[in-house]
Amino acid sequence: MFGRFFILLLAVCSFCLSEEETCSKEPSEGGEGCGCSKSREHDGEKPGSHWVQGLDDEEGVTGPNLENTVLIEAATFNMGTDQPVFKADGEMPSREVKLKSFYLDVQEVSNNDFAKFVESKKYITEAETFGNSFVADFYLSDAVKAGISQAVADAPWWLPVSGANWRHPEGEGSDINARGDHPVVHVSWNDAVKYCKWAGKRLPTEAEWEMACRNGKQNRLFPWGNKWKPKDQFFANIWTGEFPVLDDGTDGFAGTGPADMFPQTDSGLKNMIGNVWEWTEDWWTTRHSSERSEDPVGPAGGTDKVKKGGSFMCHKEYCYRYRCAARSQNTPDSSAHNLGFRCATDAN
């Protein structure tokens, strides 16, 4: 049974950071010890389609509702960085990218949003079909942990949990009754694409996502600048405390927080970094030209999809990927306790 589990490790990516969030010592090449790119593994069997009504069924698909979106105006920006933290992730080089205008959802898709989609399409997620997903042990009840006999060798806190899915984020005994406004998790890239299609939207490209994250600023770590806590105020939800022993919730949350929490960017977006990783449309590559490009969409194919933004499980001494230039990847059928999405819409 466990042969079908995906592996999403979160092992140590240690390096030193000063108070102003700049690197004082370069980490190991690419941070190979960080397992954010590890994905669901198969024993040769994969689930079939998850539309109960049929994979290509267009019934219920509506035009996009732009009420809770932000227009990101056409612009040219510098994508990537010439000061990468994880070289093997393909964070470099910094390159000029021109994008046309597009709309981006103000916040991540919430449990309430996703529930409407599931009800409309009688949809079954990939985590539900596989019957399991991974969750950090800190968030699990003793009863759930007692029933788990396997773990990831290099990340013993990252446990395979039977029955973990969007309705039951921490497995048996957990629910989302008080988390309707939190981002939906345990959704694969395939799940996210189908939701966006149902909503008359699409996933953002990596370039679109990063331009929106950069918020009109060049060569800055976060949407608001380089300082993590301006005026000693939290602007995002990450792991606070000793990882992986204690997420003390100093930033207000141990685990996910509401999708509309924390100050919005100048563009009107919320939670572009932290809270949950967000899927993008692009196939993964670590090779980028330094030449100027227009409306890039990534390679034509691949095995993994790009995710951006980091999550509530990121700690700067373990996975300092809650930066606009940071990136990671998973296979399209992978899902996890800290992985969600938001949608984009063409402006024309």
CSV table of C-alpha atoms in Angstrom, one decimal:
chain,number,residue,atom,x,y,z
A,1,MET,CA,0.0,0.0,0.0
A,2,PHE,CA,2.7,2.4,0.9
A,3,GLY,CA,4.4,1.9,-2.4
A,4,ARG,CA,2.0,4.5,-3.8
A,5,PHE,CA,2.8,7.1,-1.3
A,6,PHE,CA,4.4,10.3,-2.6
A,7,ILE,CA,7.3,11.6,-0.6
A,8,LEU,CA,7.5,15.2,0.2
A,9,LEU,CA,10.5,15.6,2.4
A,10,LEU,CA,11.3,18.6,4.5
A,11,ALA,CA,14.8,17.9,5.5
A,12,VAL,CA,17.4,20.4,6.7
A,13,CYS,CA,18.5,23.2,4.5
A,14,SER,CA,20.7,25.0,7.0
A,15,PHE,CA,22.4,28.3,6.4
A,16,CYS,CA,23.0,31.6,8.2
A,17,LEU,CA,20.8,34.7,7.7
A,18,SER,CA,21.3,38.2,9.2
A,19,GLU,CA,18.6,40.2,10.8
A,20,GLU,CA,17.9,41.9,7.5
A,21,GLU,CA,17.3,38.5,5.8
A,22,THR,CA,20.5,38.5,3.7
A,23,CYS,CA,22.8,35.6,3.4
A,24,SER,CA,26.0,35.8,5.4
A,25,LYS,CA,27.0,32.3,4.4
A,26,GLU,CA,26.0,30.4,1.2
A,27,PRO,CA,24.1,27.2,1.9
A,28,SER,CA,25.2,23.9,0.4
A,29,GLU,CA,24.8,23.7,-3.4
A,30,GLY,CA,21.1,23.8,-4.0
A,31,GLY,CA,20.2,22.6,-0.6
A,32,GLU,CA,19.9,19.0,-1.7
A,33,GLY,CA,18.9,18.0,1.8
A,34,CYS,CA,15.6,19.9,1.5
A,35,GLY,CA,12.9,17.5,0.1
A,36,CYS,CA,10.4,20.0,-1.2
A,37,SER,CA,10.8,18.6,-4.7
A,38,LYS,CA,10.1,15.0,-3.7
A,39,SER,CA,6.8,13.8,-5.0
A,40,ARG,CA,4.2,11.0,-5.0
A,41,GLU,CA,5.7,7.7,-5.9
A,42,HIS,CA,3.8,4.9,-7.7
A,43,ASP,CA,3.8,1.1,-7.9
A,44,GLY,CA,2.7,1.3,-11.5
A,45,GLU,CA,-1.0,2.0,-10.6
A,46,LYS,CA,-2.5,5.5,-10.9
A,47,PRO,CA,-6.1,6.6,-10.2
A,48,GLY,CA,-8.3,7.4,-13.1
A,49,SER,CA,-10.2,10.6,-13.7
A,50,HIS,CA,-11.8,12.3,-10.8
A,51,TRP,CA,-14.8,13.9,-12.5
A,52,VAL,CA,-17.6,11.7,-11.4
A,53,GLN,CA,-19.5,13.1,-14.4
A,54,GLY,CA,-16.6,12.6,-16.8
A,55,LEU,CA,-13.2,14.2,-17.2
A,56,ASP,CA,-14.2,16.4,-20.1
A,57,ASP,CA,-17.6,17.3,-18.8
A,58,GLU,CA,-18.2,21.1,-19.3
A,59,GLU,CA,-21.4,21.2,-17.3
A,60,GLY,CA,-21.4,23.8,-14.6
A,61,VAL,CA,-18.4,25.7,-15.9
A,62,THR,CA,-19.2,29.4,-15.7
A,63,GLY,CA,-17.5,32.7,-16.8
A,64,PRO,CA,-14.9,34.0,-14.4
A,65,ASN,CA,-16.1,36.0,-11.4
A,66,LEU,CA,-13.7,38.9,-11.1
A,67,GLU,CA,-15.1,40.3,-7.9
A,68,ASN,CA,-12.3,39.0,-5.7
A,69,THR,CA,-9.5,39.5,-8.2
A,70,VAL,CA,-6.9,42.1,-8.8
A,71,LEU,CA,-5.8,43.4,-12.2
A,72,ILE,CA,-2.1,43.1,-12.5
A,73,GLU,CA,-1.2,45.7,-15.1
A,74,ALA,CA,1.1,44.9,-18.0
A,75,ALA,CA,4.7,45.6,-17.0
A,76,THR,CA,8.3,44.5,-17.4
A,77,PHE,CA,10.1,43.2,-14.3
A,78,ASN,CA,13.2,41.2,-13.3
A,79,MET,CA,12.3,37.6,-12.7
A,80,GLY,CA,14.7,35.4,-10.6
A,81,THR,CA,17.8,36.5,-8.8
A,82,ASP,CA,21.5,36.8,-9.2
A,83,GLN,CA,21.9,36.0,-5.5
A,84,PRO,CA,20.3,32.6,-5.3
A,85,VAL,CA,19.9,30.8,-2.0
A,86,PHE,CA,19.2,27.5,-3.6
A,87,LYS,CA,21.1,27.3,-6.9
A,88,ALA,CA,19.9,23.8,-7.8
A,89,ASP,CA,16.3,25.2,-7.7
A,90,GLY,CA,17.0,27.4,-10.7
A,91,GLU,CA,16.5,30.7,-8.9
A,92,MET,CA,18.9,32.4,-11.2
A,93,PRO,CA,19.6,34.3,-13.3
A,94,SER,CA,17.8,37.6,-12.9
A,95,ARG,CA,16.2,38.2,-16.3
A,96,GLU,CA,13.9,40.8,-17.8
A,97,VAL,CA,10.4,39.6,-18.5
A,98,LYS,CA,7.5,41.5,-20.1
A,99,LEU,CA,4.0,40.4,-19.3
A,100,LYS,CA,0.6,41.5,-20.5
A,101,SER,CA,-2.1,42.4,-18.0
A,102,PHE,CA,-3.9,39.6,-16.2
A,103,TYR,CA,-6.2,39.1,-13.2
A,104,LEU,CA,-5.1,37.2,-10.1
A,105,ASP,CA,-7.3,36.1,-7.2
A,106,VAL,CA,-6.8,38.2,-4.1
A,107,GLN,CA,-6.3,35.2,-2.0
A,108,GLU,CA,-5.8,31.4,-2.1
A,109,VAL,CA,-8.7,29.2,-2.8
A,110,SER,CA,-10.5,28.5,0.5
A,111,ASN,CA,-12.1,25.4,1.8
A,112,ASN,CA,-15.5,27.1,1.4
A,113,ASP,CA,-14.7,27.9,-2.3
A,114,PHE,CA,-13.5,24.3,-3.0
A,115,ALA,CA,-16.5,22.8,-1.3
A,116,LYS,CA,-18.8,24.6,-3.9
A,117,PHE,CA,-16.8,23.1,-6.7
A,118,VAL,CA,-16.9,19.6,-5.2
A,119,GLU,CA,-20.6,19.8,-4.7
A,120,SER,CA,-21.2,21.1,-8.2
A,121,LYS,CA,-19.0,18.5,-10.0
A,122,LYS,CA,-19.2,15.6,-7.4
A,123,TYR,CA,-15.4,15.8,-7.6
A,124,ILE,CA,-13.0,13.5,-5.9
A,125,THR,CA,-9.5,14.7,-5.3
A,126,GLU,CA,-6.4,12.7,-6.0
A,127,ALA,CA,-5.5,12.5,-2.3
A,128,GLU,CA,-8.9,11.0,-1.7
A,129,THR,CA,-8.4,8.5,-4.5
A,130,PHE,CA,-4.9,7.4,-3.4
A,131,GLY,CA,-6.3,7.3,0.2
A,132,ASN,CA,-3.4,9.1,1.9
A,133,SER,CA,-1.3,12.2,2.1
A,134,PHE,CA,1.6,13.5,4.2
A,135,VAL,CA,1.4,15.7,7.3
A,136,ALA,CA,4.0,16.9,9.7
A,137,ASP,CA,3.7,15.0,13.0
A,138,PHE,CA,3.5,18.2,15.1
A,139,TYR,CA,-0.1,18.7,13.7
A,140,LEU,CA,-1.3,15.1,14.3
A,141,SER,CA,-3.2,13.7,17.2
A,142,ASP,CA,-1.6,10.9,19.3
A,143,ALA,CA,-4.2,8.5,18.0
A,144,VAL,CA,-3.3,9.2,14.4
A,145,LYS,CA,0.4,8.9,15.0
A,146,ALA,CA,-0.1,5.7,16.9
A,147,GLY,CA,-1.5,4.1,13.8
A,148,ILE,CA,1.5,5.1,11.6
A,149,SER,CA,4.4,2.6,11.2
A,150,GLN,CA,6.3,4.3,8.4
A,151,ALA,CA,8.0,7.6,8.0
A,152,VAL,CA,10.5,9.3,5.7
A,153,ALA,CA,14.0,8.3,6.8
A,154,ASP,CA,15.5,11.7,6.3
A,155,ALA,CA,12.5,13.6,7.7
A,156,PRO,CA,11.0,11.5,10.5
A,157,TRP,CA,8.5,14.2,11.2
A,158,TRP,CA,6.9,13.9,7.8
A,159,LEU,CA,4.4,11.1,8.1
A,160,PRO,CA,2.1,9.2,5.7
A,161,VAL,CA,-1.4,9.6,7.0
A,162,SER,CA,-4.2,7.4,5.7
A,163,GLY,CA,-7.4,9.4,5.1
A,164,ALA,CA,-5.6,12.8,5.1
A,165,ASN,CA,-7.3,15.0,2.4
A,166,TRP,CA,-8.9,18.4,2.0
A,167,ARG,CA,-11.9,17.5,4.2
A,168,HIS,CA,-9.6,15.9,6.9
A,169,PRO,CA,-6.3,17.8,6.8
A,170,GLU,CA,-4.8,15.9,9.7
A,171,GLY,CA,-6.5,12.6,8.9
A,172,GLU,CA,-9.1,10.8,11.0
A,173,GLY,CA,-10.7,12.9,13.7
A,174,SER,CA,-9.8,16.2,12.0
A,175,ASP,CA,-12.2,18.4,10.0
A,176,ILE,CA,-12.5,21.9,8.4
A,177,ASN,CA,-15.6,23.0,10.3
A,178,ALA,CA,-13.8,25.9,11.8
A,179,ARG,CA,-11.5,26.4,8.8
A,180,GLY,CA,-13.9,27.3,6.0
A,181,ASP,CA,-11.9,30.5,5.3
A,182,HIS,CA,-8.5,28.7,5.4
A,183,PRO,CA,-6.8,27.7,2.1
A,184,VAL,CA,-7.8,24.3,0.8
A,185,VAL,CA,-4.9,21.8,1.1
A,186,HIS,CA,-4.1,18.3,0.0
A,187,VAL,CA,-4.9,19.4,-3.6
A,188,SER,CA,-2.8,18.2,-6.5
A,189,TRP,CA,-1.9,20.3,-9.6
A,190,ASN,CA,-4.5,18.3,-11.5
A,191,ASP,CA,-7.1,19.1,-8.9
A,192,ALA,CA,-6.2,22.8,-9.0
A,193,VAL,CA,-6.5,22.9,-12.8
A,194,LYS,CA,-9.9,21.4,-12.7
A,195,TYR,CA,-11.1,23.8,-10.1
A,196,CYS,CA,-9.9,26.8,-12.0
A,197,LYS,CA,-11.5,25.5,-15.2
A,198,TRP,CA,-14.8,25.1,-13.4
A,199,ALA,CA,-14.4,28.7,-12.2
A,200,GLY,CA,-13.7,29.9,-15.8
A,201,LYS,CA,-10.1,30.7,-14.8
A,202,ARG,CA,-6.7,29.1,-15.0
A,203,LEU,CA,-3.5,28.7,-12.9
A,204,PRO,CA,-1.1,31.6,-13.1
A,205,THR,CA,2.2,31.1,-15.0
A,206,GLU,CA,5.3,31.2,-12.8
A,207,ALA,CA,6.2,34.6,-14.3
A,208,GLU,CA,2.7,36.0,-13.6
A,209,TRP,CA,2.9,34.7,-10.0
A,210,GLU,CA,6.3,36.1,-9.4
A,211,MET,CA,5.5,39.5,-10.9
A,212,ALA,CA,2.5,39.8,-8.7
A,213,CYS,CA,4.5,38.7,-5.7
A,214,ARG,CA,7.2,41.3,-6.4
A,215,ASN,CA,4.5,44.0,-6.1
A,216,GLY,CA,6.3,46.5,-8.4
A,217,LYS,CA,9.5,46.2,-6.5
A,218,GLN,CA,12.8,45.1,-8.0
A,219,ASN,CA,15.4,42.9,-6.2
A,220,ARG,CA,13.5,42.5,-3.0
A,221,LEU,CA,13.0,39.3,-1.0
A,222,PHE,CA,9.3,39.7,0.0
A,223,PRO,CA,6.3,41.6,-1.5
A,224,TRP,CA,6.9,44.4,1.0
A,225,GLY,CA,10.7,44.7,0.9
A,226,ASN,CA,13.7,43.0,2.5
A,227,LYS,CA,12.9,43.2,6.2
A,228,TRP,CA,10.9,40.3,7.5
A,229,LYS,CA,9.0,42.1,10.2
A,230,PRO,CA,8.6,45.8,9.3
A,231,LYS,CA,7.8,47.8,12.5
A,232,ASP,CA,7.9,44.4,14.3
A,233,GLN,CA,4.7,43.3,12.5
A,234,PHE,CA,4.2,39.9,10.9
A,235,PHE,CA,3.2,40.0,7.2
A,236,ALA,CA,3.0,36.2,6.5
A,237,ASN,CA,2.5,32.9,8.2
A,238,ILE,CA,5.5,30.6,8.5
A,239,TRP,CA,6.9,28.2,11.1
A,240,THR,CA,7.8,30.1,14.3
A,241,GLY,CA,9.6,28.2,17.0
A,242,GLU,CA,11.9,25.2,16.8
A,243,PHE,CA,11.5,23.2,13.7
A,244,PRO,CA,10.1,20.5,13.6
A,245,VAL,CA,9.4,20.3,17.3
A,246,LEU,CA,7.2,23.3,18.0
A,247,ASP,CA,5.3,25.7,15.8
A,248,ASP,CA,4.5,28.2,18.6
A,249,GLY,CA,2.1,30.3,16.5
A,250,THR,CA,3.9,33.6,17.3
A,251,ASP,CA,2.8,34.9,14.0
A,252,GLY,CA,-0.8,34.1,15.0
A,253,PHE,CA,-1.1,30.6,13.6
A,254,ALA,CA,0.3,27.1,14.1
A,255,GLY,CA,-0.7,25.6,10.8
A,256,THR,CA,-2.8,27.4,8.1
A,257,GLY,CA,-4.4,30.7,8.7
A,258,PRO,CA,-7.4,32.4,7.0
A,259,ALA,CA,-6.7,33.0,3.3
A,260,ASP,CA,-7.5,36.7,3.8
A,261,MET,CA,-5.3,37.2,6.9
A,262,PHE,CA,-2.3,39.6,7.1
A,263,PRO,CA,-1.9,43.0,5.4
A,264,GLN,CA,-2.5,43.1,1.7
A,265,THR,CA,0.2,44.2,-0.8
A,266,ASP,CA,0.0,47.5,-2.6
A,267,SER,CA,-1.6,45.6,-5.4
A,268,GLY,CA,-4.3,44.3,-3.1
A,269,LEU,CA,-3.1,40.6,-2.8
A,270,LYS,CA,-2.9,38.6,0.4
A,271,ASN,CA,-0.7,35.7,1.5
A,272,MET,CA,1.5,35.6,-1.6
A,273,ILE,CA,4.2,34.1,0.6
A,274,GLY,CA,3.7,31.7,3.5
A,275,ASN,CA,0.5,30.0,4.5
A,276,VAL,CA,0.5,27.4,1.7
A,277,TRP,CA,2.6,26.7,-1.4
A,278,GLU,CA,0.8,27.6,-4.6
A,279,TRP,CA,0.7,25.7,-7.8
A,280,THR,CA,1.6,27.4,-11.1
A,281,GLU,CA,0.9,26.4,-14.7
A,282,ASP,CA,4.6,25.9,-15.7
A,283,TRP,CA,6.5,22.7,-16.1
A,284,TRP,CA,9.7,22.7,-14.0
A,285,THR,CA,13.1,23.5,-15.4
A,286,THR,CA,16.2,24.9,-13.7
A,287,ARG,CA,17.7,26.3,-16.9
A,288,HIS,CA,16.7,29.8,-17.7
A,289,SER,CA,18.1,32.2,-20.3
A,290,SER,CA,19.3,35.6,-19.2
A,291,GLU,CA,17.8,37.0,-22.4
A,292,ARG,CA,14.7,39.2,-22.3
A,293,SER,CA,11.4,37.4,-22.9
A,294,GLU,CA,7.7,38.2,-23.2
A,295,ASP,CA,4.9,36.2,-21.6
A,296,PRO,CA,7.0,33.1,-20.9
A,297,VAL,CA,5.1,29.9,-20.1
A,298,GLY,CA,7.9,27.5,-19.2
A,299,PRO,CA,9.0,24.4,-21.1
A,300,ALA,CA,6.6,22.5,-23.3
A,301,GLY,CA,6.7,19.4,-21.1
A,302,GLY,CA,8.3,17.7,-18.1
A,303,THR,CA,7.6,15.6,-15.1
A,304,ASP,CA,7.1,18.2,-12.4
A,305,LYS,CA,5.1,21.4,-12.0
A,306,VAL,CA,6.4,24.6,-10.4
A,307,LYS,CA,5.0,25.8,-7.0
A,308,LYS,CA,5.8,29.1,-5.4
A,309,GLY,CA,5.5,31.1,-2.2
A,310,GLY,CA,6.5,28.7,0.6
A,311,SER,CA,4.2,27.7,3.4
A,312,PHE,CA,3.4,27.7,7.1
A,313,MET,CA,6.0,24.9,7.4
A,314,CYS,CA,8.9,27.0,6.1
A,315,HIS,CA,11.6,28.0,8.6
A,316,LYS,CA,14.5,30.1,7.5
A,317,GLU,CA,17.0,27.5,8.9
A,318,TYR,CA,15.2,24.6,7.1
A,319,CYS,CA,13.5,25.8,4.0
A,320,TYR,CA,14.0,29.4,3.2
A,321,ARG,CA,11.7,29.4,0.2
A,322,TYR,CA,9.2,32.0,1.3
A,323,ARG,CA,10.8,34.5,-1.0
A,324,CYS,CA,9.4,35.8,-4.3
A,325,ALA,CA,12.3,34.4,-6.3
A,326,ALA,CA,12.2,31.0,-4.5
A,327,ARG,CA,10.6,28.0,-6.2
A,328,SER,CA,10.1,24.3,-5.8
A,329,GLN,CA,8.3,21.5,-7.7
A,330,ASN,CA,6.2,18.4,-7.5
A,331,THR,CA,4.6,16.0,-9.9
A,332,PRO,CA,1.1,17.0,-11.0
A,333,ASP,CA,-0.5,14.3,-8.8
A,334,SER,CA,1.3,15.2,-5.6
A,335,SER,CA,-0.5,16.8,-2.7
A,336,ALA,CA,0.3,17.8,0.9
A,337,HIS,CA,-0.8,19.4,4.1
A,338,ASN,CA,0.9,22.7,3.1
A,339,LEU,CA,0.0,22.9,-0.6
A,340,GLY,CA,-2.8,24.9,-2.2
A,341,PHE,CA,-3.4,27.4,-5.1
A,342,ARG,CA,-5.0,30.5,-6.4
A,343,CYS,CA,-6.4,31.2,-9.9
A,344,ALA,CA,-5.6,33.7,-12.6
A,345,THR,CA,-7.7,35.1,-15.5
A,346,ASP,CA,-6.8,36.6,-18.8
A,347,ALA,CA,-7.5,40.3,-19.0
A,348,ASN,CA,-8.5,40.3,-22.7
